[in-house]
XYZ file of C-alpha atoms in Angstrom:
723
model
C 254.651 56.346 -9.207
C 255.879 57.287 -12.697
C 258.001 55.077 -14.936
C 261.293 56.791 -14.083
C 260.622 56.378 -10.359
C 259.941 52.685 -10.851
C 263.164 52.209 -12.825
C 265.097 54.111 -10.147
C 263.649 51.895 -7.408
C 264.365 48.741 -9.410
C 267.887 49.861 -10.252
C 268.653 50.706 -6.632
C 267.426 47.298 -5.492
C 269.560 45.592 -8.141
C 272.662 47.539 -7.090
C 272.041 46.552 -3.466
C 271.825 42.893 -4.489
C 275.056 43.065 -6.513
C 276.888 44.768 -3.625
C 275.629 42.148 -1.174
C 276.617 39.325 -3.552
C 280.194 40.626 -3.907
C 280.301 41.163 -0.154
C 279.277 37.522 0.299
C 282.004 36.400 -2.101
C 284.662 38.310 -0.149
C 283.463 37.476 3.370
C 282.811 33.778 2.734
C 286.474 33.233 1.769
C 287.831 34.382 5.124
C 288.540 31.352 7.373
C 287.171 33.158 10.431
C 283.756 33.330 8.752
C 283.506 29.697 7.640
C 281.214 28.795 10.539
C 278.709 31.433 9.341
C 278.762 30.551 5.640
C 279.407 26.765 5.763
C 277.991 25.437 9.071
C 276.103 22.572 7.439
C 279.242 21.276 5.753
C 281.307 21.699 8.905
C 278.804 19.744 11.002
C 278.804 16.990 8.358
C 282.618 16.801 8.548
C 283.117 18.118 4.996
C 285.608 20.641 3.645
C 283.832 24.051 3.680
C 285.616 25.180 0.524
C 285.504 21.966 -1.452
C 285.368 22.585 -5.188
C 285.882 26.377 -5.217
C 289.134 26.816 -3.311
C 291.209 27.981 -6.285
C 288.783 30.462 -7.851
C 287.907 34.054 -7.041
C 284.909 34.063 -9.333
C 282.010 35.777 -7.498
C 279.572 33.560 -9.401
C 281.171 30.262 -8.327
C 278.356 29.648 -5.838
C 275.857 29.819 -8.718
C 277.782 27.168 -10.669
C 277.905 24.936 -7.611
C 274.175 25.367 -6.933
C 273.288 24.518 -10.532
C 275.603 21.482 -10.520
C 274.089 20.045 -7.340
C 271.618 17.185 -7.596
C 268.512 16.339 -5.627
C 270.478 13.534 -3.968
C 273.020 16.117 -2.747
C 270.254 18.148 -1.128
C 268.773 15.059 0.557
C 272.172 13.942 1.868
C 273.088 17.345 3.282
C 269.729 18.844 4.211
C 267.082 16.116 4.226
C 263.968 15.165 2.273
C 261.987 18.188 3.482
C 264.514 20.546 1.878
C 264.371 18.571 -1.381
C 260.565 18.854 -1.330
C 260.839 22.616 -0.828
C 262.933 22.806 -4.008
C 260.306 20.741 -5.838
C 257.849 23.445 -4.748
C 260.106 26.224 -6.080
C 260.740 24.352 -9.333
C 257.026 23.679 -9.866
C 256.019 27.289 -9.275
C 258.873 28.498 -11.480
C 257.718 26.093 -14.222
C 254.142 27.395 -14.036
C 255.321 30.989 -14.431
C 257.773 30.152 -17.241
C 255.068 28.304 -19.207
C 252.705 31.228 -18.598
C 255.308 33.731 -19.746
C 256.167 31.795 -22.924
C 252.641 32.360 -24.235
C 251.369 35.438 -22.417
C 254.301 37.790 -22.997
C 254.673 37.430 -26.800
C 250.912 37.191 -27.403
C 249.120 39.420 -24.893
C 251.558 42.340 -24.776
C 251.270 43.159 -28.526
C 247.488 42.670 -28.391
C 247.198 45.099 -25.475
C 249.697 47.621 -26.876
C 248.041 47.817 -30.303
C 244.548 48.230 -28.856
C 242.890 51.611 -29.573
C 242.788 52.115 -25.793
C 240.207 53.165 -23.247
C 239.519 56.096 -20.991
C 242.220 57.108 -18.541
C 240.240 55.939 -15.511
C 240.469 52.284 -16.598
C 244.063 51.694 -15.589
C 246.205 49.032 -14.001
C 248.220 51.454 -11.954
C 247.902 54.317 -9.560
C 249.411 57.637 -10.661
C 250.950 58.242 -14.075
C 252.317 54.835 -15.004
C 250.792 55.084 -18.491
C 253.578 53.242 -20.336
C 252.808 50.040 -18.471
C 249.048 50.648 -18.727
C 249.382 50.202 -22.484
C 250.804 46.695 -21.944
C 247.967 45.493 -19.747
C 244.432 44.204 -20.046
C 243.207 47.574 -18.803
C 244.116 49.035 -22.214
C 241.593 46.770 -23.982
C 238.217 48.298 -24.861
C 234.974 47.006 -23.358
C 233.412 44.083 -25.255
C 236.479 43.933 -27.519
C 237.066 40.656 -29.427
C 240.724 40.976 -28.312
C 239.567 39.730 -24.904
C 239.380 36.232 -26.406
C 243.171 36.063 -26.170
C 243.088 36.923 -22.471
C 240.358 34.347 -21.873
C 242.425 31.670 -23.619
C 245.452 32.747 -21.563
C 243.473 32.148 -18.381
C 242.858 28.564 -19.473
C 246.518 28.155 -20.448
C 247.798 29.258 -17.040
C 245.288 27.010 -15.245
C 246.128 23.872 -17.236
C 249.865 24.546 -16.929
C 249.367 24.582 -13.171
C 247.352 21.335 -13.226
C 249.973 19.465 -15.275
C 252.981 20.566 -13.252
C 251.252 20.063 -9.897
C 250.274 16.500 -10.837
C 253.850 15.751 -11.879
C 255.216 17.335 -8.678
C 252.804 15.434 -6.404
C 253.884 12.134 -7.968
C 257.566 13.058 -7.691
C 257.286 14.037 -4.021
C 255.435 10.785 -3.320
C 258.372 8.918 -4.866
C 260.847 10.904 -2.761
C 258.900 10.089 0.398
C 258.680 6.392 -0.508
C 262.405 6.169 -1.259
C 263.258 7.776 2.089
C 260.891 5.582 4.114
C 262.001 2.328 2.485
C 265.639 3.167 3.161
C 267.558 0.256 4.755
C 268.870 2.636 7.420
C 267.163 2.188 10.789
C 265.020 5.139 11.802
C 263.670 4.809 15.381
C 260.328 6.468 14.596
C 259.501 3.756 12.041
C 259.346 1.134 14.799
C 256.910 2.967 17.070
C 253.471 4.501 17.335
C 252.084 7.260 19.505
C 248.962 6.355 21.486
C 246.700 9.051 22.946
C 243.345 9.038 24.736
C 244.105 5.971 26.850
C 241.030 5.220 29.015
C 241.154 5.281 32.854
C 243.255 2.584 34.491
C 241.205 -0.482 35.552
C 241.190 -1.344 39.230
C 244.113 -3.539 40.222
C 246.361 -2.453 37.316
C 248.986 0.221 36.789
C 249.004 2.397 33.680
C 252.021 0.468 32.344
C 250.306 -2.872 32.865
C 247.168 -1.571 31.174
C 249.068 -0.379 28.085
C 251.288 -3.466 27.833
C 248.452 -5.961 28.201
C 246.334 -4.110 25.605
C 248.995 -4.176 22.891
C 250.392 -7.592 23.803
C 246.914 -9.003 23.210
C 246.622 -7.409 19.752
C 250.262 -7.841 18.676
C 251.557 -10.849 20.684
C 254.531 -11.618 18.434
C 255.842 -8.139 17.601
C 255.142 -5.966 20.674
C 258.456 -4.871 22.221
C 258.105 -2.211 24.933
C 256.136 0.872 25.884
C 256.874 4.281 27.379
C 254.037 5.886 29.308
C 254.098 9.669 28.883
C 254.585 11.517 32.167
C 254.171 15.081 33.414
C 257.786 16.243 33.176
C 257.348 19.891 34.127
C 259.139 19.688 37.485
C 261.842 17.230 36.433
C 262.551 19.339 33.332
C 263.022 22.419 35.510
C 265.575 20.608 37.724
C 267.318 19.142 34.670
C 267.592 22.546 32.976
C 268.944 24.078 36.182
C 271.546 21.303 36.431
C 272.595 21.716 32.799
C 272.833 25.471 33.339
C 275.252 25.023 36.250
C 277.312 22.554 34.205
C 277.702 25.189 31.474
C 278.601 27.836 34.039
C 281.188 25.519 35.588
C 282.727 24.836 32.181
C 282.843 28.584 31.501
C 284.427 29.334 34.876
C 287.067 26.639 34.383
C 287.874 28.009 30.919
C 288.274 31.539 32.300
C 290.522 30.204 35.072
C 292.670 28.294 32.554
C 293.032 31.405 30.375
C 294.071 33.488 33.383
C 297.012 31.133 33.978
C 298.293 31.990 30.523
C 297.625 35.730 30.547
C 298.526 36.703 34.137
C 300.326 34.731 36.864
C 301.075 30.991 36.598
C 298.687 30.400 39.509
C 295.937 32.228 37.650
C 292.958 34.139 39.039
C 290.002 32.084 40.195
C 286.708 33.538 38.890
C 284.038 34.650 41.349
C 280.245 34.721 41.259
C 277.455 36.265 43.301
C 274.831 33.959 44.750
C 271.910 36.390 44.572
C 269.368 37.335 41.908
C 270.653 36.571 38.378
C 274.208 36.594 39.739
C 274.067 40.376 40.119
C 273.807 40.627 43.899
C 274.452 38.616 47.025
C 277.548 37.068 48.540
C 280.646 36.816 46.339
C 282.034 33.254 46.216
C 284.546 31.172 44.288
C 282.660 30.375 41.058
C 284.198 26.939 40.398
C 283.585 25.656 43.916
C 280.071 27.165 44.046
C 278.943 25.661 40.712
C 280.485 22.289 41.600
C 278.570 22.250 44.900
C 275.286 23.157 43.166
C 275.790 20.327 40.658
C 276.391 17.836 43.480
C 273.194 19.067 45.192
C 271.052 18.839 42.055
C 272.087 15.359 40.868
C 270.399 13.427 43.737
C 267.485 15.853 43.591
C 267.047 15.078 39.878
C 267.257 11.316 40.458
C 264.638 11.489 43.216
C 262.298 13.560 41.017
C 262.798 11.134 38.117
C 261.503 8.273 40.270
C 258.542 10.331 41.492
C 257.706 11.398 37.932
C 257.865 7.878 36.498
C 255.762 6.438 39.309
C 253.203 9.128 40.187
C 252.870 11.420 37.162
C 251.826 9.037 34.402
C 249.366 10.383 31.839
C 246.898 9.016 29.305
C 249.382 8.724 26.453
C 252.194 6.325 25.550
C 254.760 5.368 22.944
C 254.589 1.745 21.772
C 257.474 -0.050 20.057
C 257.366 -3.076 17.765
C 260.100 -5.331 16.426
C 259.423 -4.543 12.760
C 258.346 -1.596 10.636
C 255.356 -3.287 9.026
C 253.586 -3.844 12.347
C 254.233 -0.251 13.444
C 252.904 1.107 10.139
C 249.861 -1.169 10.262
C 249.101 -0.205 13.865
C 249.314 3.519 13.064
C 246.577 3.319 10.436
C 244.258 0.862 12.188
C 241.172 1.480 14.317
C 241.941 -0.010 17.722
C 238.784 0.820 19.687
C 235.091 1.055 18.847
C 235.027 4.693 19.998
C 237.214 7.277 18.268
C 237.934 9.076 21.543
C 239.873 6.136 23.057
C 243.114 4.432 22.075
C 243.904 6.894 19.292
C 246.998 5.627 17.460
C 249.220 7.525 15.018
C 252.709 7.232 13.547
C 255.470 8.037 16.000
C 257.374 11.171 14.948
C 261.098 11.699 15.340
C 262.071 11.933 19.036
C 263.278 15.517 18.566
C 259.892 16.535 17.141
C 257.687 15.551 20.075
C 255.878 18.310 21.957
C 255.615 16.367 25.207
C 253.245 18.791 26.939
C 250.592 18.195 24.255
C 250.605 14.398 24.266
C 248.294 13.994 27.252
C 245.564 16.340 25.963
C 242.455 14.246 25.360
C 240.299 14.046 22.252
C 237.599 16.524 23.282
C 240.082 19.024 24.693
C 241.974 18.996 21.395
C 238.764 19.520 19.423
C 237.684 22.434 21.624
C 241.133 23.998 21.521
C 241.173 23.754 17.733
C 237.902 25.652 17.329
C 238.922 28.299 19.877
C 242.282 28.799 18.124
C 240.569 29.070 14.729
C 238.307 31.763 16.137
C 241.306 33.663 17.543
C 243.088 33.406 14.193
C 239.942 34.663 12.456
C 239.909 37.702 14.719
C 243.630 38.218 14.173
C 243.257 38.116 10.395
C 240.272 40.415 10.108
C 240.911 42.812 12.969
C 244.688 42.957 13.139
C 244.604 46.706 12.520
C 243.155 47.217 16.017
C 246.269 46.125 17.934
C 248.479 47.792 15.336
C 246.537 51.032 15.738
C 246.769 50.737 19.516
C 250.525 50.203 19.355
C 250.912 53.051 16.879
C 248.914 55.349 19.160
C 251.123 54.459 22.107
C 254.234 55.146 20.075
C 253.325 58.720 19.087
C 255.663 61.299 20.545
C 253.003 62.961 22.701
C 251.917 59.688 24.288
C 255.519 58.581 24.780
C 256.262 61.801 26.647
C 253.250 61.170 28.898
C 254.155 57.532 29.570
C 257.932 58.093 29.823
C 258.462 61.718 30.987
C 262.236 61.317 31.212
C 262.384 61.076 27.399
C 260.960 64.582 26.914
C 264.317 66.453 26.766
C 265.533 64.011 24.100
C 262.494 63.836 21.820
C 261.970 67.609 21.927
C 265.165 68.120 19.956
C 264.132 69.041 16.409
C 266.344 66.566 14.521
C 265.401 63.597 16.716
C 261.750 64.643 16.732
C 261.618 64.703 12.926
C 263.133 61.211 12.612
C 260.913 59.701 15.313
C 257.721 61.198 13.887
C 258.607 59.715 10.498
C 259.626 56.205 11.585
C 258.291 55.381 15.067
C 254.793 54.161 14.061
C 256.250 52.202 11.128
C 258.803 50.632 13.455
C 255.981 49.518 15.752
C 254.200 47.973 12.760
C 257.358 46.136 11.641
C 257.906 44.737 15.140
C 254.272 43.593 15.376
C 254.472 41.872 11.981
C 257.774 40.236 12.959
C 256.156 38.818 16.098
C 253.128 37.496 14.197
C 254.708 34.211 12.954
C 255.800 33.312 16.486
C 252.321 34.173 17.749
C 250.721 31.911 15.128
C 253.185 29.097 15.947
C 252.289 29.476 19.631
C 248.579 29.257 18.768
C 249.174 26.157 16.649
C 250.959 24.414 19.502
C 248.095 25.348 21.824
C 245.761 23.291 19.626
C 247.317 20.183 21.156
C 249.369 19.259 18.076
C 251.878 16.554 19.083
C 254.838 17.369 16.811
C 256.950 20.383 15.858
C 256.653 19.782 12.105
C 252.843 19.584 12.315
C 252.759 22.788 14.382
C 254.889 24.565 11.764
C 252.627 23.359 8.959
C 249.589 24.642 10.849
C 251.258 27.999 11.566
C 252.325 28.253 7.920
C 248.724 27.799 6.786
C 247.487 30.489 9.158
C 250.225 32.881 8.060
C 249.414 32.236 4.372
C 245.761 33.195 4.773
C 246.750 36.189 6.882
C 249.185 37.342 4.166
C 246.739 36.842 1.302
C 243.846 38.587 3.042
C 245.778 41.479 4.560
C 248.575 42.084 2.061
C 247.103 41.029 -1.278
C 243.335 41.477 -0.921
C 243.662 44.053 1.866
C 245.893 46.402 -0.117
C 243.794 46.064 -3.267
C 240.333 46.403 -1.751
C 241.481 48.935 0.836
C 242.718 51.175 -1.945
C 239.490 50.620 -3.871
C 237.209 51.459 -0.978
C 238.966 54.748 -0.255
C 239.006 55.866 -3.885
C 235.376 54.977 -4.592
C 233.745 55.594 -1.210
C 231.660 58.522 -2.409
C 230.204 56.520 -5.302
C 229.415 53.559 -3.011
C 227.660 55.798 -0.480
C 225.440 57.223 -3.224
C 224.567 53.829 -4.707
C 225.482 50.703 -2.724
C 224.513 48.447 -5.640
C 227.690 49.576 -7.429
C 230.063 48.151 -4.818
C 230.752 44.836 -6.613
C 231.483 46.243 -10.109
C 233.531 49.064 -8.612
C 235.652 46.654 -6.594
C 236.224 44.403 -9.595
C 236.991 47.360 -11.868
C 239.486 48.862 -9.444
C 241.220 45.567 -8.596
C 243.914 45.844 -11.304
C 244.900 49.349 -10.143
C 247.321 47.834 -7.635
C 249.228 45.866 -10.281
C 252.204 48.216 -10.398
C 252.340 48.429 -6.608
C 252.693 44.647 -6.443
C 255.164 44.632 -9.318
C 257.423 46.917 -7.263
C 256.759 44.825 -4.150
C 257.914 41.625 -5.863
C 261.021 43.325 -7.279
C 262.069 44.614 -3.868
C 261.475 41.196 -2.283
C 263.778 39.260 -4.587
C 266.653 41.728 -4.864
C 266.940 43.024 -1.310
C 265.499 39.971 0.459
C 267.648 37.382 -1.276
C 270.678 39.671 -1.172
C 270.477 39.768 2.623
C 269.826 36.006 2.708
C 272.935 35.243 0.661
C 275.286 37.700 2.390
C 274.186 36.731 5.932
C 275.375 40.114 7.177
C 273.205 40.142 10.296
C 274.165 36.591 11.493
C 277.823 37.404 10.749
C 277.808 40.564 12.884
C 275.970 38.832 15.737
C 278.415 35.898 15.669
C 281.521 38.074 15.853
C 280.056 40.211 18.646
C 279.228 37.090 20.666
C 282.612 35.554 19.921
C 284.486 38.650 21.092
C 282.479 39.590 24.163
C 280.393 36.609 25.343
C 281.745 33.214 24.257
C 284.360 31.449 26.390
C 283.731 27.744 25.822
C 283.463 25.644 22.659
C 279.792 24.960 23.433
C 279.047 28.702 23.643
C 280.931 29.326 20.407
C 279.018 26.572 18.624
C 275.707 27.967 19.889
C 276.719 31.408 18.580
C 277.043 30.193 14.979
C 274.218 27.629 15.017
C 272.404 28.446 11.745
C 268.927 27.035 12.390
C 266.781 25.586 9.611
C 265.081 26.992 6.518
C 262.130 28.190 8.604
C 259.252 26.750 6.610
C 256.608 28.343 8.853
C 257.450 31.816 7.482
C 259.315 31.107 4.229
C 256.596 29.051 2.521
C 253.752 31.551 3.192
C 255.988 34.363 1.895
C 256.628 32.464 -1.330
C 252.944 31.624 -1.679
C 252.036 35.300 -1.267
C 254.361 36.205 -4.158
C 252.826 33.392 -6.231
C 249.324 34.696 -5.458
C 250.272 38.203 -6.550
C 252.043 37.132 -9.748
C 249.450 34.553 -10.771
C 246.459 36.833 -10.187
C 247.995 39.608 -12.284
C 249.648 37.338 -14.880
C 246.859 37.831 -17.433
C 245.765 41.325 -16.368
C 249.332 42.723 -16.443
C 251.655 40.071 -18.017
C 254.704 42.241 -17.383
C 254.673 41.015 -13.781
C 255.527 37.441 -14.897
C 259.268 38.058 -15.465
C 259.503 39.488 -11.954
C 257.896 36.346 -10.562
C 260.276 34.192 -12.608
C 263.272 36.112 -11.274
C 261.959 35.867 -7.696
C 261.573 32.080 -7.748
C 264.613 31.483 -9.990
C 266.900 33.612 -7.827
C 265.320 32.095 -4.729
C 266.096 28.606 -6.032
C 269.771 29.541 -6.550
C 270.281 31.370 -3.249
C 268.416 28.858 -1.116
C 270.086 25.926 -2.890
C 273.389 27.405 -1.754
C 272.035 27.912 1.770
C 270.582 24.387 1.981
C 273.866 22.803 0.856
C 276.125 24.933 3.053
C 274.263 26.818 5.767
C 270.977 25.570 7.174
C 270.721 22.450 9.312
C 267.258 20.802 9.461
C 265.753 20.702 12.940
C 263.467 17.799 11.983
C 262.630 15.407 9.155
C 258.997 14.783 8.219
C 259.743 13.038 4.889
C 257.877 15.565 2.764
C 254.711 15.954 4.834
C 254.832 19.700 4.097
C 254.008 19.035 0.426
C 250.209 18.495 0.745
C 250.090 21.804 2.636
C 252.019 23.524 -0.181
C 249.858 21.891 -2.837
C 246.592 22.931 -1.199
C 247.742 26.559 -0.937
C 248.918 26.596 -4.564
C 245.471 25.330 -5.586
C 243.884 28.043 -3.429
C 246.014 30.567 -5.317
C 244.892 29.138 -8.671
C 241.239 29.417 -7.637
C 241.758 33.025 -6.447
C 243.343 33.763 -9.847
C 240.368 32.245 -11.690
C 237.870 34.159 -9.539
C 239.797 37.381 -10.188
C 239.637 36.821 -13.940
C 235.914 36.051 -13.805
C 235.325 39.360 -12.034
C 237.491 41.380 -14.377
C 235.985 39.886 -17.546
C 232.581 40.779 -16.119
C 233.731 44.384 -15.668
C 234.939 44.346 -19.278
C 231.366 43.355 -20.267
C 232.671 40.447 -22.328
C 229.712 38.381 -23.509
C 231.607 35.090 -23.331
C 232.739 35.453 -19.712
C 230.640 32.370 -18.654
C 233.161 30.227 -20.556
C 235.456 30.743 -17.539
C 232.927 29.307 -15.077
C 234.117 25.680 -15.560
C 237.661 26.603 -14.475
C 237.053 26.870 -10.697
C 234.950 23.697 -10.918
C 237.823 21.911 -12.682
C 240.195 23.150 -9.981
C 238.080 21.664 -7.210
C 237.760 18.381 -9.126
C 241.525 18.274 -9.740
C 242.256 18.981 -6.061
C 239.776 16.269 -5.029
C 241.377 13.681 -7.344
C 244.894 14.493 -6.112
C 243.806 14.238 -2.509
C 242.189 10.843 -3.070
C 245.123 9.502 -5.074
C 248.133 10.831 -3.158
C 247.265 12.256 0.262
C 246.751 9.012 2.192
C 250.434 8.085 1.765
C 251.418 11.374 3.434
C 249.274 10.491 6.449
C 250.561 6.949 6.909
C 253.398 4.781 5.642
C 252.332 2.268 2.980
C 252.937 -1.330 4.054
C 254.780 -2.145 0.817
C 257.212 0.642 1.701
C 257.598 -0.439 5.334
C 258.188 -4.069 4.329
C 261.670 -3.393 2.945
C 264.370 -4.925 5.104
C 266.843 -2.896 7.116
C 270.553 -3.480 6.660
C 271.704 -2.690 10.185
C 271.651 -5.143 13.073
C 270.616 -2.421 15.495
C 269.389 -3.369 18.941
C 265.777 -2.436 19.631
C 266.969 -1.097 22.969
C 268.658 1.795 21.169
C 265.467 2.522 19.248
C 263.541 2.493 22.516
C 266.050 4.675 24.404
C 266.050 7.362 21.713
C 262.531 8.367 22.802
C 263.302 8.816 26.511
C 263.436 12.559 27.354
C 266.895 13.773 28.470
C 265.469 14.812 31.841
C 264.450 11.180 32.511
C 267.613 9.522 31.231
C 269.848 7.971 33.868
C 273.597 8.416 33.617
C 273.964 5.313 35.773
C 271.948 3.206 33.328
C 269.827 1.873 36.189
C 267.055 -0.169 34.548
C 265.015 -0.545 37.727
C 264.186 3.140 37.960
C 262.069 2.887 34.790
C 259.881 0.008 35.931
C 256.887 2.190 36.732
C 256.515 3.957 33.379
C 258.659 1.932 30.983
C 257.751 -1.667 30.306
C 260.154 -4.606 30.307
C 261.299 -6.332 27.141
C 258.666 -8.725 25.916
C 261.100 -10.915 24.024
C 264.692 -11.405 25.023
C 267.414 -10.493 22.608
C 265.122 -8.751 20.128
C 267.066 -7.047 17.367
C 266.303 -5.737 13.932
């Protein structure tokens, strides 16, 4: 890639972003699109256009994002979203501090250097203008390398200072949220796993109640024994499905009265497979009959489930937050594989199917999943190659002969040969996050937020190894294979020497990510098109319409690893090729603006973990810092700089800093501090409502019949308990 090609690519990406931004400005003002661009505000009962109704300024959203406070983000999108912006701000601060010193100091030093041979370059091809602004332009053993060594220390200490400040700030955010006077049901309960076998003469409920009543006689309230809900969930989902179909049929019938005859046309349905075959019947009557059949069936299965399908896990509720917090961080049994107690998560976070998995099963599953992830990371090219082989035109014609007349046409053949394998790769990479989330849940993790954190970690290491290190070393191995085969002892210096050659590739990669990626994020073109198609052709009821514009959440499992990959790229090349720093600053600065707008107006959090994602983010940022320091050690060695050992303390300092932060801050992210939990609540909320919030919908009784829960749900231990 030459310089003009790079500028053309960058300019095209910028034009695309500007077009998408103006498109967003125009589309977001149309009332029919409000549910796509302001769903968070609408669900909160706020005016979608509050504050910018009278202006046509396309940059009004930027002003509103900059004017918003952290409290605004917490009120509209939760503590987790606020913590994500602390992450963006911290990373942006690190890069800005790096750029303030590195750009005005290192660029002139590199540019005025006498230069080196053409093979010592930071770019592939003829990108010589940027080569002159990089560390690759410095001669071997040159005293100018002192500046680059000092810059390495500067970047590292900037990261330490800002990360310490951010960790303390996030801890304060978490404490403020947890000591809130508002009643949060999860703060009054604990999750108990690995309950031992039931003693003879007792039921599981009696065993659990007697155990905790003995330890907490004054504050124990009630318990819910976890049950195997597979069958009852299936009946419940079938019932809810027929209720939605009945509502749809009634809506269609009501519309027909207005559009055709006053009597209307009653909708029909087929009773066979997927409603596509079988006897044609009156839809309203048929769905009503199915609902009447399923209700008693559901009630009967609820009783069977609560009585006969109890498992070795339970939710325990206490009458105050201090007891619940204390219980969650206490050792209850002499053996770690029995009576394992942890903080209760939000009811919507629970992965019920994982709660009954015992201690040893969870440990075994974890190691098996780690091994599978290891294979996925290091051998992912095998399935991609297999898919690519299957998607060649010749193989497609063998597998699907009826496509032969189509793909043999020259125009179609040319397009398919160019894009089909790449399309297969894109689809495989798009499926990877869901695959990693599935693997994380298979570990036996009890909550959705924990599963997303685990999947995010796996995806980060996959991205770093296969995108960052894979691209760099892969390029190196191919270009130096002949030399390595002649003398294998040269592999390490050759790899280190060739590492910076991918700098301009990554510079282009970062530029494309922030212009095109954030342009599509802001404009929401794809969700807008999908919504209007569903609205026109599929949606009949208000519930269907609401489901069509449901925005989802920020998607931390994929968004955070993507940001961390960009940070890894920019940080590792910040000293070698400082020109990449402004691109990193623009990526995180533009990301802060766009996602601030989306958090305030669009995305609705699917859970609240009160900042428990932060230690995960912090650990990966520290991993990035250590990778950066190791990269610089290798490159200074290649430059034959005599004082390279001065950098050796840096990775050691990083490990010490990470250790200190973990010891000082991490415990509070595992458990709620008692001084935080001791703050009084302002509401006089009945404990019964706290208790009921954890009962799965499939086990809830519309009749409110208390007796049906006797087998799995304990009675109140103290009458009239309130908080």
